[in-house]
Coordinates of C-alpha atoms in Angstrom, one line a residue:
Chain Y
X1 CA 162.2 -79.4 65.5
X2 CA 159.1 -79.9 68.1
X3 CA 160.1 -81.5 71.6
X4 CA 158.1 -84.0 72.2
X5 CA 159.2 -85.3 75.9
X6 CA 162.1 -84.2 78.2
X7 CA 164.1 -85.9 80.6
X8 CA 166.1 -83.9 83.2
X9 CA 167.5 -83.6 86.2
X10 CA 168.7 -81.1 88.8
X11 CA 172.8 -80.9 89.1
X12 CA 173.3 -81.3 92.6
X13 CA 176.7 -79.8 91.9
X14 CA 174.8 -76.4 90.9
X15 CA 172.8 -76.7 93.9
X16 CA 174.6 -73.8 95.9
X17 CA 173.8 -71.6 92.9
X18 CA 169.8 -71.5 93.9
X19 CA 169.5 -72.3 97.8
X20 CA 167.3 -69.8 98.1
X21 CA 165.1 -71.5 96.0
X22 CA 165.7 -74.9 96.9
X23 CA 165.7 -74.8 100.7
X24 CA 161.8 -74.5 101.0
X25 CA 161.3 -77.7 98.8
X26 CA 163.0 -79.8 101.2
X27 CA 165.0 -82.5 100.1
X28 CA 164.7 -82.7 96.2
X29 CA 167.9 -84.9 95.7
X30 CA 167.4 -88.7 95.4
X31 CA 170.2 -90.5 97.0
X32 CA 173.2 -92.0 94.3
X33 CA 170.9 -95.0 95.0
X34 CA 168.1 -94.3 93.5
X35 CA 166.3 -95.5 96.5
X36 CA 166.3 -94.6 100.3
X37 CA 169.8 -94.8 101.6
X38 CA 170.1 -97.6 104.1
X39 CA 171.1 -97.0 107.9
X40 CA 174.4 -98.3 106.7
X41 CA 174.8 -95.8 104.3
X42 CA 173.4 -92.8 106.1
X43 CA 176.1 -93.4 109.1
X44 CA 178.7 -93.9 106.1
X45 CA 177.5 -90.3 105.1
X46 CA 177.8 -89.1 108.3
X47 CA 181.4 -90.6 108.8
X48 CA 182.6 -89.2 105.6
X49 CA 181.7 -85.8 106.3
X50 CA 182.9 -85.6 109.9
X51 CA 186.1 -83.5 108.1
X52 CA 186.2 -82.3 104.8
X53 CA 189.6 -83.8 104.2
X54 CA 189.5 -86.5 101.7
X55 CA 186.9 -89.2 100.9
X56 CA 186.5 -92.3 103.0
X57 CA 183.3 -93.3 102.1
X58 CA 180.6 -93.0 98.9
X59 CA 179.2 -96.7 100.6
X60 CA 176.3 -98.4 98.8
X61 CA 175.5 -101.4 100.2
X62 CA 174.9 -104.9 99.7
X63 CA 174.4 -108.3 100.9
X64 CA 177.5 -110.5 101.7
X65 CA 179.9 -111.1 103.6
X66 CA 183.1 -109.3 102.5
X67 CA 183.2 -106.0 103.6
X68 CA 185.3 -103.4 100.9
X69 CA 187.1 -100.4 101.6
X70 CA 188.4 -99.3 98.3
X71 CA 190.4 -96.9 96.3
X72 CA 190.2 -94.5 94.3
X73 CA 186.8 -94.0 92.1
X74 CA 188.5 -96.3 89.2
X75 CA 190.3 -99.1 91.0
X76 CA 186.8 -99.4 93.4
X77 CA 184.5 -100.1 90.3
X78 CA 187.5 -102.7 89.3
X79 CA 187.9 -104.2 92.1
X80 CA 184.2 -104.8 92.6
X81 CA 183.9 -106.5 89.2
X82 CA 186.8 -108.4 90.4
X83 CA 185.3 -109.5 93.0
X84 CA 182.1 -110.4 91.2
X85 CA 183.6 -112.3 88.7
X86 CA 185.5 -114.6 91.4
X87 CA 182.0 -115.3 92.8
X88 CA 182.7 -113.1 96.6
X89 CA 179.9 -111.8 97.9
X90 CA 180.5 -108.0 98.5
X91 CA 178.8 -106.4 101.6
X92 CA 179.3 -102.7 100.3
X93 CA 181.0 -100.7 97.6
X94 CA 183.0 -97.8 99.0
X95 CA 185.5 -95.5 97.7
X96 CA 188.7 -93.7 99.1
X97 CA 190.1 -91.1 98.4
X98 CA 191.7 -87.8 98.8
X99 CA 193.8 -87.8 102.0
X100 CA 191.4 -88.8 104.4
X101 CA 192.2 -88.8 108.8
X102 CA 192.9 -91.9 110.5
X103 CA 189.8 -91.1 112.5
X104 CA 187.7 -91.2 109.5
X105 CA 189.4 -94.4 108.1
X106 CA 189.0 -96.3 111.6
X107 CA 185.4 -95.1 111.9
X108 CA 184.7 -96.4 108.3
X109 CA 186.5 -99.9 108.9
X110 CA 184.5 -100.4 112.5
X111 CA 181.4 -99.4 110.7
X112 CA 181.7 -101.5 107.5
X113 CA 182.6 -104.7 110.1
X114 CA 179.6 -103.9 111.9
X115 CA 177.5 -105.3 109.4
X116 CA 175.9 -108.3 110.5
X117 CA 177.2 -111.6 108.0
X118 CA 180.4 -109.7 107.5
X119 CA 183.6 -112.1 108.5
X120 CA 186.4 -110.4 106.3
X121 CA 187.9 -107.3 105.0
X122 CA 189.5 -106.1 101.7
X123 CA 191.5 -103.4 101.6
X124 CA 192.7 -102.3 97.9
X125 CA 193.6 -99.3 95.9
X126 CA 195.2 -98.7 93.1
X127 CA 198.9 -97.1 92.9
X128 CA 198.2 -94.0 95.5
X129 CA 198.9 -90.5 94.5
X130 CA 197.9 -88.1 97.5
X131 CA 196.6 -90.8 99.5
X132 CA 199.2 -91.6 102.6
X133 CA 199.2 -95.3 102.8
X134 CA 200.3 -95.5 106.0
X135 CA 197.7 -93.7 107.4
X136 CA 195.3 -96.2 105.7
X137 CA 197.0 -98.7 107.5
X138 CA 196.7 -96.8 110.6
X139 CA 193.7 -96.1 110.5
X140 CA 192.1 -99.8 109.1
X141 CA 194.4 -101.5 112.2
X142 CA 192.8 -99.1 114.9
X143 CA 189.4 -99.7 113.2
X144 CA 189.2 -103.5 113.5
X145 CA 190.4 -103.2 116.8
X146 CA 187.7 -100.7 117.7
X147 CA 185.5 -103.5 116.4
X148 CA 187.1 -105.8 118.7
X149 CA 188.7 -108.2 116.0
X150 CA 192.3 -109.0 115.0
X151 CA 193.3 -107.7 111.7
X152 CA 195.3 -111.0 111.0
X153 CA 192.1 -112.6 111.1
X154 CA 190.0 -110.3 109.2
X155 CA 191.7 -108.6 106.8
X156 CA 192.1 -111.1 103.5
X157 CA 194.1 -108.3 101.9
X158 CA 196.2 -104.8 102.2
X159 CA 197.4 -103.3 98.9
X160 CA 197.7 -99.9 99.0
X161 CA 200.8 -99.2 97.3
X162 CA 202.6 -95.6 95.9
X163 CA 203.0 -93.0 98.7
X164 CA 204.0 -93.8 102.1
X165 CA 203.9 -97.8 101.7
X166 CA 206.9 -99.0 103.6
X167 CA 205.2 -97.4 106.5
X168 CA 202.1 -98.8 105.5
X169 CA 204.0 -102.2 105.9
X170 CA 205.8 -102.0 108.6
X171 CA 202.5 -101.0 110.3
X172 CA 200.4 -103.5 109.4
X173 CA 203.7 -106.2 110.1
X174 CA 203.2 -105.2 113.4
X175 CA 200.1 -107.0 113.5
X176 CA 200.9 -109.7 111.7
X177 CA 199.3 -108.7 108.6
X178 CA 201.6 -109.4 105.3
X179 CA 200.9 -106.4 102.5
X180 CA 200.5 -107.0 99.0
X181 CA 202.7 -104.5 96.6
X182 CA 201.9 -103.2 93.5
X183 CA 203.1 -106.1 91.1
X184 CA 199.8 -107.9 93.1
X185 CA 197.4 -106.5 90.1
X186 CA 193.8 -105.5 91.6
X187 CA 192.2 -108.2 89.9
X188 CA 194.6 -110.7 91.6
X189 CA 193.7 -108.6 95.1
X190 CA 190.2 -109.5 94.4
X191 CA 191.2 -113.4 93.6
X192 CA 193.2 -113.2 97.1
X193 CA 190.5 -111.2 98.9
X194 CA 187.5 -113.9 97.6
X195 CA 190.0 -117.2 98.0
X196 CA 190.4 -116.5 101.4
X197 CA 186.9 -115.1 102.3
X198 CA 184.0 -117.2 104.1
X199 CA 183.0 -118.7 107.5
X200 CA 184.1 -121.7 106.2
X201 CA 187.3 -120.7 105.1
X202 CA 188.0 -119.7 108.7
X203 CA 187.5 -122.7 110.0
X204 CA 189.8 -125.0 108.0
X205 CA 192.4 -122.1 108.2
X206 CA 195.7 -123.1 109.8
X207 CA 196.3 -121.1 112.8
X208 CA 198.1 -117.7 111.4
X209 CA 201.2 -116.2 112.9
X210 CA 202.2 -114.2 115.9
X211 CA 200.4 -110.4 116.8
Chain H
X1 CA 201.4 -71.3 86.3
X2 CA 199.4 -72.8 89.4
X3 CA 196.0 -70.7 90.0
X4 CA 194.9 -71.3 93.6
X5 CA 198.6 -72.0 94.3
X6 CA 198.5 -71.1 98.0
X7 CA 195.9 -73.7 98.6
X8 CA 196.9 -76.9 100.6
X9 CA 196.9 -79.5 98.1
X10 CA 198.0 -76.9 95.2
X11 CA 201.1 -75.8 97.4
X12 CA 202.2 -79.5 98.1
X13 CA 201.9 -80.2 94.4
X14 CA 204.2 -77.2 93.7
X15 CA 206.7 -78.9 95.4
X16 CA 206.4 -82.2 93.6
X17 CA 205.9 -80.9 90.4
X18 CA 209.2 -78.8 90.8
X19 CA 210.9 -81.9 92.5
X20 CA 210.0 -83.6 89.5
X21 CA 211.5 -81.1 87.1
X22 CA 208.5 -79.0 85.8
X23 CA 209.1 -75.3 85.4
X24 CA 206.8 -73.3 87.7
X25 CA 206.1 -69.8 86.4
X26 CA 204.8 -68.8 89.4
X27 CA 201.2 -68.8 90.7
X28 CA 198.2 -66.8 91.3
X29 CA 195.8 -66.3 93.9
X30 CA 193.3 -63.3 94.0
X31 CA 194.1 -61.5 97.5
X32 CA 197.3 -63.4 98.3
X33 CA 199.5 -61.1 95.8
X34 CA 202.9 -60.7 97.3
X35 CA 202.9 -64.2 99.7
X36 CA 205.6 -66.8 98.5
X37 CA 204.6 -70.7 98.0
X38 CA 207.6 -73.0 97.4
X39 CA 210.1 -70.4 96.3
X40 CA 207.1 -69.0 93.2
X41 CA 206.1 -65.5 94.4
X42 CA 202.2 -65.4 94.1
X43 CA 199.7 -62.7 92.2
X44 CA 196.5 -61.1 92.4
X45 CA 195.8 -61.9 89.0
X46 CA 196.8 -63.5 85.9
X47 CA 197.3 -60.2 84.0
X48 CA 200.2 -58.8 87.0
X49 CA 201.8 -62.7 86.4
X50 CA 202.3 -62.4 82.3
X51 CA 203.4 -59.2 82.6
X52 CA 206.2 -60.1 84.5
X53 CA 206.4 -63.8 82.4
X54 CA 205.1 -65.8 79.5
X55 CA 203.4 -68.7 81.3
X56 CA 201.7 -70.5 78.3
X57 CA 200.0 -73.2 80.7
X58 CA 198.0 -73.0 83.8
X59 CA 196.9 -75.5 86.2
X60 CA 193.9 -74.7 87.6
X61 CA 192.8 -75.7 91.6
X62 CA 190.5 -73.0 92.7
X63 CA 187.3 -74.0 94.1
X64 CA 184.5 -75.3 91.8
X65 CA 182.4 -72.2 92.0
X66 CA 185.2 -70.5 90.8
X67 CA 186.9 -72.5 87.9
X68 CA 184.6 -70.4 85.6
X69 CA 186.2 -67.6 86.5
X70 CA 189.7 -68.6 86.6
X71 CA 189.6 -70.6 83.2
X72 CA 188.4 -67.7 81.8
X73 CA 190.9 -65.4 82.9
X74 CA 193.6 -67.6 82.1
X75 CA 192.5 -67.7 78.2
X76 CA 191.8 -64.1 78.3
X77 CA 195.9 -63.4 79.4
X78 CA 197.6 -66.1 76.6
X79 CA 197.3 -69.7 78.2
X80 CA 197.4 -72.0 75.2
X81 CA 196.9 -75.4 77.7
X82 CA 194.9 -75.7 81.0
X83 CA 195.0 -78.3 83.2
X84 CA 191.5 -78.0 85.4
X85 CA 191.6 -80.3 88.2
X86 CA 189.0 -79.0 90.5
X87 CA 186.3 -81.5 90.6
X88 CA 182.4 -80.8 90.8
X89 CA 182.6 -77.7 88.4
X90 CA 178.8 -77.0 87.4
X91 CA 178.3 -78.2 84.0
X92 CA 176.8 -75.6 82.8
X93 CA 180.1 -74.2 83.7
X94 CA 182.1 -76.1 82.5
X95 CA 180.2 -75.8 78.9
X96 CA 181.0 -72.1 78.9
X97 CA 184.5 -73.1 79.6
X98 CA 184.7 -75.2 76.5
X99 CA 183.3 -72.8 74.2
X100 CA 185.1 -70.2 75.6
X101 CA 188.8 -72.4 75.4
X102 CA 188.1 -73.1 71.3
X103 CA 187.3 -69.5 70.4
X104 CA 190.8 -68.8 72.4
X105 CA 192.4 -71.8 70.4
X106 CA 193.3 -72.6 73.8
X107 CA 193.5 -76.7 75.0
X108 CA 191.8 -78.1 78.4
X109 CA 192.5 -80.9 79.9
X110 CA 189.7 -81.9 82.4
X111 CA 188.4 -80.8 85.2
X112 CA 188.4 -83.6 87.4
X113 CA 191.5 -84.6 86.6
X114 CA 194.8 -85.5 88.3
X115 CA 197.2 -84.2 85.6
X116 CA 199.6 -85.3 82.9
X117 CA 203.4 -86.7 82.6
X118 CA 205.7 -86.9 80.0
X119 CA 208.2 -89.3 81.9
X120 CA 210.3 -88.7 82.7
X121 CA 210.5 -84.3 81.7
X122 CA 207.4 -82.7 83.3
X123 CA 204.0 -83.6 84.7
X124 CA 201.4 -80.8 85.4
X125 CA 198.9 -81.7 88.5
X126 CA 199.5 -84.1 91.4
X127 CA 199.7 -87.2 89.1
X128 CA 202.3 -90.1 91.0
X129 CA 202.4 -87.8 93.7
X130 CA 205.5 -87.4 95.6
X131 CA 208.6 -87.8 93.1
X132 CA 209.9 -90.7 94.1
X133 CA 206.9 -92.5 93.7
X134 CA 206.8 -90.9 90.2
X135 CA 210.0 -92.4 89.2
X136 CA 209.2 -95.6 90.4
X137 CA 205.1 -96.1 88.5
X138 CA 206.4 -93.9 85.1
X139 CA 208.9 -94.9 83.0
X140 CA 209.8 -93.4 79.4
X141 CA 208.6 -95.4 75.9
X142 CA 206.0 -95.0 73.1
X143 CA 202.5 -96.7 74.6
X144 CA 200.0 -93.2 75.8
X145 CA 197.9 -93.8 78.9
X146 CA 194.5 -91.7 78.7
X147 CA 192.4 -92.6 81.6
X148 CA 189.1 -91.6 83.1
X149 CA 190.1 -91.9 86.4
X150 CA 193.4 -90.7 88.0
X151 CA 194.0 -93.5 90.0
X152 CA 194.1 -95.8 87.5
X153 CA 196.1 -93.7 85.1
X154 CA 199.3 -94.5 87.5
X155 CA 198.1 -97.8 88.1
X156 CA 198.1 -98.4 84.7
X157 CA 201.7 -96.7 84.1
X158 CA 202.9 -98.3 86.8
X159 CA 201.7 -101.7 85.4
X160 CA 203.2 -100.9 82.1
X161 CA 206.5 -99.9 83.4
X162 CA 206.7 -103.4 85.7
X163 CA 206.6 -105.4 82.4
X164 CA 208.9 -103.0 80.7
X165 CA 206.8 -101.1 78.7
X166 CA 207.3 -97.5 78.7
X167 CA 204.9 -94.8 78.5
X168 CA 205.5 -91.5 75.9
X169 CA 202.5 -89.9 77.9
X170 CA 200.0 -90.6 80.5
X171 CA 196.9 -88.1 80.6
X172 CA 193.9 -88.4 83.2
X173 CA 191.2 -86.7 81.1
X174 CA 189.1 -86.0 84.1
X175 CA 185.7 -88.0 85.2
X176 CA 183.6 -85.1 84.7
X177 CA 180.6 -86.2 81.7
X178 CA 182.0 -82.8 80.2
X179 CA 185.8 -82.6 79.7
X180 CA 188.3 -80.8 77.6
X181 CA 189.9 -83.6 75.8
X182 CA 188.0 -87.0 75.3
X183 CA 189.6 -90.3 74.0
X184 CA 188.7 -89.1 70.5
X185 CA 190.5 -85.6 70.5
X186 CA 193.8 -87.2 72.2
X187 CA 193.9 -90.3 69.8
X188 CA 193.9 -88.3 67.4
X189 CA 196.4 -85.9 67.9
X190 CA 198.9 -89.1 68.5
X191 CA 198.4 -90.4 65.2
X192 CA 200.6 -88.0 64.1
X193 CA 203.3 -88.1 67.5
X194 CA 206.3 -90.1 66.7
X195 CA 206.3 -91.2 70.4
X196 CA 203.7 -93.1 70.5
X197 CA 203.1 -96.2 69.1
X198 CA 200.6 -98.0 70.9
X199 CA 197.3 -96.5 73.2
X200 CA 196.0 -97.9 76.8
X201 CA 192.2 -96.5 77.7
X202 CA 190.9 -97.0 80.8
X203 CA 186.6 -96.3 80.6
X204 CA 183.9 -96.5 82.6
X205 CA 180.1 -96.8 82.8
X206 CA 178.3 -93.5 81.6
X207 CA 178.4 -91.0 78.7
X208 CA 180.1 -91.5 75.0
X209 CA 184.0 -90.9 75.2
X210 CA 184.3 -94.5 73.7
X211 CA 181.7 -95.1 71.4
X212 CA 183.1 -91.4 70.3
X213 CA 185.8 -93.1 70.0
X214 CA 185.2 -96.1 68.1
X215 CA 183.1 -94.3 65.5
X216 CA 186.2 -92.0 65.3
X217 CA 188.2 -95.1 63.9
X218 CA 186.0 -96.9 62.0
X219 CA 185.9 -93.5 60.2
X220 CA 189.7 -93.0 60.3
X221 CA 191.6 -96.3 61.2
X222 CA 194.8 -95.6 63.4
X223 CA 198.3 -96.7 62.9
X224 CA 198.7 -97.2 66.1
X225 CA 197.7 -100.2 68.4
X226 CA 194.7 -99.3 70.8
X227 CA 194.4 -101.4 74.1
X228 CA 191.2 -100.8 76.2
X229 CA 190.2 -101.6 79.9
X230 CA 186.7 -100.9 81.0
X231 CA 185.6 -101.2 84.6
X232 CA 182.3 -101.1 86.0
X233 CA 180.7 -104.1 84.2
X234 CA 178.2 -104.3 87.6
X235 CA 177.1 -101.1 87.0
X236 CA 175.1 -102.3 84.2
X237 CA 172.9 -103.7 86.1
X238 CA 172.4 -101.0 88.2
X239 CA 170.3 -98.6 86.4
X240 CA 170.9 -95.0 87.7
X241 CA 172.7 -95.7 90.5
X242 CA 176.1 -93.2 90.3
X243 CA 179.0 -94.5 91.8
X244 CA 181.7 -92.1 92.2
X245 CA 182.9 -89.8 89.3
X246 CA 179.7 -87.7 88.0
X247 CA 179.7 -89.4 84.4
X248 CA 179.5 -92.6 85.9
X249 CA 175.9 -94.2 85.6
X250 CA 173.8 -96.2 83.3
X251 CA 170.5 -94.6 82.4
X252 CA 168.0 -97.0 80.7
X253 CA 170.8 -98.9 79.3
X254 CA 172.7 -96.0 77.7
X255 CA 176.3 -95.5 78.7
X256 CA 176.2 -99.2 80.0
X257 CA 179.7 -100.7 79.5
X258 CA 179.2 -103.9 77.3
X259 CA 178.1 -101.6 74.3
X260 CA 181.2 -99.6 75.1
X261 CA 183.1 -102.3 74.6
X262 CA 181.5 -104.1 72.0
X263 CA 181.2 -100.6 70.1
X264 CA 185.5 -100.9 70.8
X265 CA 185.8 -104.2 69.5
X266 CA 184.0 -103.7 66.2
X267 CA 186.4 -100.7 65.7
X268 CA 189.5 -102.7 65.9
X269 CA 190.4 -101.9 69.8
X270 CA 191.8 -104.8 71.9
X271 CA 189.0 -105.0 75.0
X272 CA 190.9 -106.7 77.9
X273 CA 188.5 -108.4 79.8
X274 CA 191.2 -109.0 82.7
X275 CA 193.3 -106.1 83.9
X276 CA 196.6 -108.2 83.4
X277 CA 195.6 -108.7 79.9
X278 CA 195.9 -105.3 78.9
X279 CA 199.6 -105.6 77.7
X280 CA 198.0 -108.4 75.1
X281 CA 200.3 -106.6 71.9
X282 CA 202.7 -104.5 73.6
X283 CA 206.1 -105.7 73.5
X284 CA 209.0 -103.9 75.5
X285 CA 210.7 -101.8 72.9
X286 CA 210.6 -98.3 73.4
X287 CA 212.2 -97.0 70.5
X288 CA 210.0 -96.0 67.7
X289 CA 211.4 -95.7 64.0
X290 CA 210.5 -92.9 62.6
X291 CA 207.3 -93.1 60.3
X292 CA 206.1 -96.3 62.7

């Protein structure tokens, strides 16, 4: 057997194996893009790795106008077909994951609502294992207010059921925000997320309850 | 046996795994011989543990650079099963773990994943989490959940169990492109289970766990029924973008999902294009008769 061509690439994950080796070559690693990361993206990065507990992040963005934080690896690449196949416009793809901070779950939400176009928020993972729901909630409600919005107005849907969701719910009842449970599946999360979603939308909107 | 037991997310899944009912042979942790996690006195080393017991299963959550290391040791000292769930093990690594696991006849499951459950008698890893939220997403009956991702392993149990279907085992086989036990291995072995009547696979973009699969059956049709959910679809048309576990990503069309699941369908698997559709077949009786 002759080989005639190779294709390969360096495991990022073996990367600690040869910095020696690797450091003078500068940055050898293409982004998971393929491309440049976006200023979106970088700051997502940075957010993500303000504390190595848990994942709130893995952003790639996009153009539209609802903004996704989503959970974990499996239930994010659902919910964005989902989403897709409703015809929503998603402004990003992000995963969560782990047990991430409050901090780092605010900084994500402010930053993800930042994006210019953005008018909404979904907020979906599957069934939680070592994910705290409640500090999901904690941390989405501080980061829309940090954004200066209202999460009853922004936020089309909260499912993040499994560990911790009664506190999740009472948290996010606080401010007016009704939670989704588990029998909601994630595809119907995405149906809710993109029927509700638009500036339209807003407009014809009936005024919603109390804060 | 737990190996990296006194770490933080290994010592709070002591505590739910023995909440849950699993029994803990105690745990090891080079340099932390003599310390206590949970009531399970910890090692130096696997060799000081079976002396003292016959652990024939380790879960494994050391750091990646040392999974090597600790999956070898574990086959070296009589561990027959070994759950990995440490995530970004180098895969060179992990191929010397594979090779190393047959010629010890011993079975891995993962790395990268979240665990296992037979509800409702023991789970291995942090799958469902705290035990009430176990109880609650599992429930006992013949369908087998093998998943790709962990999350949607006890999304999909818990799915199941909310239309009455029981599950007689729910596996994450890890998102790593090189795992222990694929689709293909673990549908095999419950052709002959008399638990299990009926299969739900969760797949993603990237690598060959279900065309494995499919070829497997068109070679060797199963008795039982096979229901398949494959997310990802966008990533299609994304070419080389990774998104989230490390097998996930299309490369010049291979791996893409819509040969996955046409390479499914033409070996008799249900494909649900809808999440909800995945109980298409599945009817709430969980008693099997024997030779089903």
């Amino acid at each position: 057997m002759v080989g005639l061509d190779a294709h390969f690439e360096i495991e990022g994950d073996a990367a600690y194996r040869q910095r020696a080796r690797l450091e003078p070559l500068g940055t050898i690693f293409s982004s998971p893009t393929g491309r440049a990361p976006t200023a979106l993206e970088l700051e997502a990065e940075r957010i993500d790795a303000m504390d190595h507990r848990g994942v709130a992040g893995r952003v790639v963005e996009f153009e539209g106008s609802l903004a996704l934080l989503i959970g974990g690896g499996g239930a994010s690449l659902t919910v964005f077909d989902a989403v897709l196949k409703y015809g929503g416009k998603p402004a990003n793809y992000s995963e969560i994951g782990g047990n991430p901070t409050a901090e780092k779950v605010a900084a994500l939400t402010r930053l993800l609502l930042s994006k210019p176009g953005v008018d909404r928020l979904a907020v979906v993972m599957n069934v939680v294992n070592n994910t705290r729901a409640d500090i999901v909630a904690q941390g989405v409600v501080e980061g829309v207010k940090q954004a200066g919005l209202r999460p009853s107005d922004v936020l089309s849907v909260f499912r993040v059921p499994g560990s911790w969701e009664e506190e999740a719910r009472q948290i996010l009842a606080d401010v007016g925000v009704v939670v989704q449970g588990r029998e909601v599946s994630l595809d119907e999360c995405a149906r809710l997320a993109v029927a509700d979603g638009g500036a339209a939308a807003k407009k014809s909107r009936a005024p919603t309850g109390q804060e | 046996m737990v190996q990296g037991i006194t770490g933080r997310e290994a010592s709070a899944m002591v505590q739910d795994m023995l909440d849950y009912g699993s029994r803990i042979v105690r745990g090891v942790t080079p340099g932390k011989g003599g310390q206590v996690v949970h009531g399970q006195p910890v090692y130096d080393t696997v060799a000081q543990l079976q002396r003292d017991h016959a652990a024939t299963i380790s879960v494994i959550s050391v750091p990646a650079p040392a999974v090597l290391d600790a999956a070898l040791e574990a086959f070296a000292h009589g561990i027959k099963l070994c759950l990995i769930m440490s995530e970004r093990v180098p895969r060179l690594d992990a191929s010397r773990i594979m090779l190393a696991a047959s010629r010890c006849g011993c079975q891995v499951i993962g790395p990268n994943s979240l665990g296992l459950i037979r509800p409702h008698q023991a789970k291995l890893g942090t799958i469902g989490g705290r035990v009430d939220n176990v109880r609650r997403s599992f429930m006992s009956g013949s369908t087998a959940v093998l998943s790709r991702s962990g999350g949607m392993t006890t999304e999909i149990a818990s799915f199941l169990t909310s239309h009455g279907i029981g599950q007689s085992i729910a596996i994450g086989i890890g998102g790593d492109p090189i795992v222990g036990a694929n689709f293909s291995e673990l549908v095999a072995l419950l052709e002959t289970d008399r638990t299990t009547s009926s299969v739900v696979i969760y797949g993603e973009p990237g690598g060959t766990a279900e065309e494995d699969l499919a070829r497997m059956l068109v070679q060797c049709p199963s008795r039982l029924r096979i229901n398949a959910f494959l997310s990802g679809r966008f990533v299609d048309d994304l070419q080389g973008v990774r998104f989230g576990h490390a097998a996930v990503i299309v490369e010049q069309g291979r791996g893409s999902v819509q040969v996955k699941k046409e390479a499914l369908r033409q070996a008799g698997v249900f494909v649900a294009e809808r999440f909800d559709d995945l109980l298409e077949g599945l009817s709430p009786v969980s008693a099997v008769k024997a030779g089903d």
